[in-house]
mmCIF file of C-alpha atoms in Angstrom:
data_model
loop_
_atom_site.group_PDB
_atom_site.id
_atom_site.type_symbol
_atom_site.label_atom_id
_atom_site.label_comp_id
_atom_site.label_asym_id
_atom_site.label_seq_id
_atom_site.Cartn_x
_atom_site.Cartn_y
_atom_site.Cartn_z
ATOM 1 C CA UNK A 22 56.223 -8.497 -31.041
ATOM 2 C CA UNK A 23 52.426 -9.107 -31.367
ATOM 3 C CA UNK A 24 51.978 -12.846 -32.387
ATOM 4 C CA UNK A 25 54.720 -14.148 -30.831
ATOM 5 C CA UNK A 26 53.760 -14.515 -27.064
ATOM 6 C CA UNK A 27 57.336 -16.007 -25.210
ATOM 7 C CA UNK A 28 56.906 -18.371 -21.860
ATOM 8 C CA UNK A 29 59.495 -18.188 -18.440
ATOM 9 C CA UNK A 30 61.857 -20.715 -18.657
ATOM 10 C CA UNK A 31 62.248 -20.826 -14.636
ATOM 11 C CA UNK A 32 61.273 -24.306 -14.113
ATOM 12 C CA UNK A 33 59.680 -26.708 -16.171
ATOM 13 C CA UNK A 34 56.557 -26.682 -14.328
ATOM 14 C CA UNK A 35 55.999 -22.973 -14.931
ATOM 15 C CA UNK A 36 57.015 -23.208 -18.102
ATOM 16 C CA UNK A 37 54.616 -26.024 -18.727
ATOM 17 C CA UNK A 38 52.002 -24.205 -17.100
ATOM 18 C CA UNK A 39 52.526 -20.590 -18.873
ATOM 19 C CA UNK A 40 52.173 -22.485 -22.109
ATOM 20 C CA UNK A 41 49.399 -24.311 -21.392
ATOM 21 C CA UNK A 42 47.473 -21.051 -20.508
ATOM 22 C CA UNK A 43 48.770 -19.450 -23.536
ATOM 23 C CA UNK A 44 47.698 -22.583 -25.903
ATOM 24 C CA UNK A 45 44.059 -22.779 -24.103
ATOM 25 C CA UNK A 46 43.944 -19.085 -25.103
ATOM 26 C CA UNK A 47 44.116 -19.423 -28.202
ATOM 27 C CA UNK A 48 42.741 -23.234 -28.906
ATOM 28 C CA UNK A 49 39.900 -23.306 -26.049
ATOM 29 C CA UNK A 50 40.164 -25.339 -23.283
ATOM 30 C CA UNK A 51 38.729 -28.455 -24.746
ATOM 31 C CA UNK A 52 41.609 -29.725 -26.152
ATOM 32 C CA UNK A 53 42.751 -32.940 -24.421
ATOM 33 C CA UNK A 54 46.282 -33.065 -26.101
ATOM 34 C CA UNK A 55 46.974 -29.199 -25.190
ATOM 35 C CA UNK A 56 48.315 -30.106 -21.445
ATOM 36 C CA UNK A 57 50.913 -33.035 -22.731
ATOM 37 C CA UNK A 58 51.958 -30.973 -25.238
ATOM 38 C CA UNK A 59 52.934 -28.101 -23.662
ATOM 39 C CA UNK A 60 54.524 -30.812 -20.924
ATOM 40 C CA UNK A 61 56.739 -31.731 -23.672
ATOM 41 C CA UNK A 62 57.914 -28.497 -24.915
ATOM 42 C CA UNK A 63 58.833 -27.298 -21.567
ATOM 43 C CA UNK A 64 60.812 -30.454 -20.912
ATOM 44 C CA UNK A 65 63.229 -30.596 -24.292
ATOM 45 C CA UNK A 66 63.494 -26.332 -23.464
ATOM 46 C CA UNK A 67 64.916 -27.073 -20.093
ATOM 47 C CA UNK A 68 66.913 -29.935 -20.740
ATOM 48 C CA UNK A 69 68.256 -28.758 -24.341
ATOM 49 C CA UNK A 70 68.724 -25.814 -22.552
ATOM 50 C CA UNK A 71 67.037 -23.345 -24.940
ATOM 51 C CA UNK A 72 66.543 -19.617 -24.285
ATOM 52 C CA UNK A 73 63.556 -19.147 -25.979
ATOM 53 C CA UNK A 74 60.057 -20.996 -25.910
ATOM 54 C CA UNK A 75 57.342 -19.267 -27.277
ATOM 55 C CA UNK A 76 54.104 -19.722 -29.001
ATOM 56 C CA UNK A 77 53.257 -17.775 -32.858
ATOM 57 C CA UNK A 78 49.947 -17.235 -33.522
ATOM 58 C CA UNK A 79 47.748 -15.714 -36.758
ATOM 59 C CA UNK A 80 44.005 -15.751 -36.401
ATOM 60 C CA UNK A 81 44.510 -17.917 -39.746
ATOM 61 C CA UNK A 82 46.839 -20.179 -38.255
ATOM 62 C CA UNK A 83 46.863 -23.162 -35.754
ATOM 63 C CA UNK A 84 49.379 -21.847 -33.126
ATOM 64 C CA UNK A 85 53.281 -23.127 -33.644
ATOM 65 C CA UNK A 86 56.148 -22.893 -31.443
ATOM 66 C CA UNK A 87 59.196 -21.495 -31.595
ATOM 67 C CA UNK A 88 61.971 -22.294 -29.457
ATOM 68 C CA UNK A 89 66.103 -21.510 -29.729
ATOM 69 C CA UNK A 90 69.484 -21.855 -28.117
ATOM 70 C CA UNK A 91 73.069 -20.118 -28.514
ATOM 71 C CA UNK A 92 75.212 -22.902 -29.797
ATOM 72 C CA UNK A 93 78.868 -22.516 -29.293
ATOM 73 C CA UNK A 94 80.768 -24.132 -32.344
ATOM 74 C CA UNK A 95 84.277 -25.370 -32.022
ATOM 75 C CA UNK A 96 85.204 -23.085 -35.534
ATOM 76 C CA UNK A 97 83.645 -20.366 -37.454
ATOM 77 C CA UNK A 98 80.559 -21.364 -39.790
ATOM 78 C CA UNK A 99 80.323 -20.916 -42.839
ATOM 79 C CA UNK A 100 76.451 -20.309 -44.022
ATOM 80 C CA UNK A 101 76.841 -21.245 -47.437
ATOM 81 C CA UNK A 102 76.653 -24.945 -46.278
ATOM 82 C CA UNK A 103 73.369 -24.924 -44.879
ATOM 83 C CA UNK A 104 72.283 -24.052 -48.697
ATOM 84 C CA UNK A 105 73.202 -27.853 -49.871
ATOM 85 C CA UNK A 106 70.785 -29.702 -47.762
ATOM 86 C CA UNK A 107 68.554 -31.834 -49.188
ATOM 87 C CA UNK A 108 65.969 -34.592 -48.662
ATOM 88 C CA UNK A 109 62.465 -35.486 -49.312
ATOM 89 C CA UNK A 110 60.876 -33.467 -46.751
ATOM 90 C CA UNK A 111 62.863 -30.089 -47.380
ATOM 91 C CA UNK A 112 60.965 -27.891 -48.982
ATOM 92 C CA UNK A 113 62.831 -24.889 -49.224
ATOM 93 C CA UNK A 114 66.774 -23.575 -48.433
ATOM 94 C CA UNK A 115 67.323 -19.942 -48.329
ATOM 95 C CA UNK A 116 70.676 -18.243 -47.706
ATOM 96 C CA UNK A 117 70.576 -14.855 -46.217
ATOM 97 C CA UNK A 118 70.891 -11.863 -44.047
ATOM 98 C CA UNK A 119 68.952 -10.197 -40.772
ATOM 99 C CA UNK A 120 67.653 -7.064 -40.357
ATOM 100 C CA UNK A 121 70.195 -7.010 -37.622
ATOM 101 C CA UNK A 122 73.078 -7.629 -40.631
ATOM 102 C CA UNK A 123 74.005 -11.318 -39.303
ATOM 103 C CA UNK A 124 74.123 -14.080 -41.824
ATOM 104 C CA UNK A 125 71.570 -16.906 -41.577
ATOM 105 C CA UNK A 126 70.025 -20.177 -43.509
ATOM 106 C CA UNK A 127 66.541 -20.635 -43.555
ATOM 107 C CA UNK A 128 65.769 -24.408 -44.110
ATOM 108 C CA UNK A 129 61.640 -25.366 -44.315
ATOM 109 C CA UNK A 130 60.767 -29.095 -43.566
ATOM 110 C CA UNK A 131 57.315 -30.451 -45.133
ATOM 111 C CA UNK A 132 56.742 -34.196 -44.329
ATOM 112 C CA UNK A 133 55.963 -35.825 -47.799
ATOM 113 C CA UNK A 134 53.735 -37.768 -45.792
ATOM 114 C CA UNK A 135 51.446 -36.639 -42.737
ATOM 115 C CA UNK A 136 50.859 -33.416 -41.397
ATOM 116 C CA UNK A 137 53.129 -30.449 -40.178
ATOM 117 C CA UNK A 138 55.539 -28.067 -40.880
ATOM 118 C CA UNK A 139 58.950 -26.935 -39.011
ATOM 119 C CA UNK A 140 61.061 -23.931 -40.079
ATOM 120 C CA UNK A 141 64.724 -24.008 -38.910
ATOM 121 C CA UNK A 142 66.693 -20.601 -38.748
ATOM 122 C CA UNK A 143 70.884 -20.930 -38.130
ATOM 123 C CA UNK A 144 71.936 -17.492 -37.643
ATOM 124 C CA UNK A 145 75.719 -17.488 -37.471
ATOM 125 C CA UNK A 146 77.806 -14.638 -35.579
ATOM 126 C CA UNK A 147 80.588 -13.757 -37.691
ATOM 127 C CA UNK A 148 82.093 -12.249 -34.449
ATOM 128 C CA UNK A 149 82.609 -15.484 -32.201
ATOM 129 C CA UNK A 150 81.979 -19.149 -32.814
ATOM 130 C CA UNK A 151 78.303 -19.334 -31.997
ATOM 131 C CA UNK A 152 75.344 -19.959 -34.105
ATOM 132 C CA UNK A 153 71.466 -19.342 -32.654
ATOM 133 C CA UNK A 154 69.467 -22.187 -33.831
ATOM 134 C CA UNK A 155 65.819 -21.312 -34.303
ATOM 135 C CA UNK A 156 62.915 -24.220 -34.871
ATOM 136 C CA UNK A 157 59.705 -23.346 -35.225
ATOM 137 C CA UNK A 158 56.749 -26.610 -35.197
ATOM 138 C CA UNK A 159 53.537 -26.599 -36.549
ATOM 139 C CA UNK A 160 51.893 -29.928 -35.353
ATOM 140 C CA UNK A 161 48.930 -29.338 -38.296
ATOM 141 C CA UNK A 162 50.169 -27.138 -41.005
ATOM 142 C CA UNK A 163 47.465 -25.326 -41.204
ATOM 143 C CA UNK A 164 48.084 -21.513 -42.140
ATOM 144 C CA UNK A 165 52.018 -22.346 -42.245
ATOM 145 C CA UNK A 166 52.943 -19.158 -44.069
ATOM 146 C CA UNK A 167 51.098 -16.985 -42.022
ATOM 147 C CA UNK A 168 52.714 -18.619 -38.994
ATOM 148 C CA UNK A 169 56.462 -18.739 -40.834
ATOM 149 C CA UNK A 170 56.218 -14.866 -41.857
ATOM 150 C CA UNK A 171 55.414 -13.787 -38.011
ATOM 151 C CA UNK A 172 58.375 -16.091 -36.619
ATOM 152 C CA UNK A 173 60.724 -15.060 -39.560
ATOM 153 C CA UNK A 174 59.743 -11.241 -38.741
ATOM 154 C CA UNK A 175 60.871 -12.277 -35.202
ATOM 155 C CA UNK A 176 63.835 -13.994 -35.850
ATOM 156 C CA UNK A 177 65.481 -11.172 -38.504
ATOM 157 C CA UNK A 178 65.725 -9.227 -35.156
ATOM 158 C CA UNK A 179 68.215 -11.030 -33.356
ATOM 159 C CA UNK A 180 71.053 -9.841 -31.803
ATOM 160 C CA UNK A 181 73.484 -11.802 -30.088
#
């Protein structure tokens, strides 16, 4: 899907290193933080195990990424409880369905304080006890909707 550009997740050196290159695309190469950054994200994929680690990008946007894991749960969930959360930095709670007709809670994070935004995406699979839990991170904010809409466009196509 154009604007979502996904990394290997064969070691976390490549991963790292696929990242990078993707970041210094689209952020130049000047950027000192880029390489510990995309050090970081490769190591929580690999050891959270995700399946997914990719970078969204808008040409009004600072880059975010997105990564996301199959959870097994121990029972079927039910989404409706996702649609209570609450707390000073959630923004937003939205209850719905995919393209792909699986139910899923959308929860947006904005820090009261500081800068950033993170979108988390449960998409539940009323079939077997497994959720896929999506997060994407915006370390600056900047151009968050433009950002959100490309990774929600993403995300309504799952399929387990």
């Amino acid at each position: 899907m154009p604007g979502v550009t996904p990394v290997a997740l064969g070691s976390p050196e490549r991963t790292a290193g696929e990242l990078l290159a993707v970041l210094r695309r689209i952020k130049g190469t000047r950027d000192p933080g880029l390489e510990v950054s995309a050090t970081q994200a490769a190591e929580m994929a690999h050891r959270h195990g995700f399946g997914l680690l990719a970078v969204v990008e808008h040409r009004d946007a600072d880059p975010g990424l997105l990564m996301a894991g199959v959870v097994p749960v121990d029972r079927p969930v039910d989404p409706a409880l996702g649609v209570r959360l609450d707390g000073p930095a959630i923004r937003d709670v939205t209850k719905g369905v995919t393209a792909t007709g699986y139910p899923v809670v959308i929860v947006e994070r904005i820090p009261v304080t500081g800068t950033g935004a993170q979108l988390q995406v449960v998409v539940t699979d009323p079939a077997q006890p497994r959720v896929a839990v999506f997060t994407l991170h915006s370390p600056t904010g900047r151009g968050w909707l433009d950002v959100a809409g490309l990774a929600g466009r993403f995300v309504s196509g799952v399929e387990f």
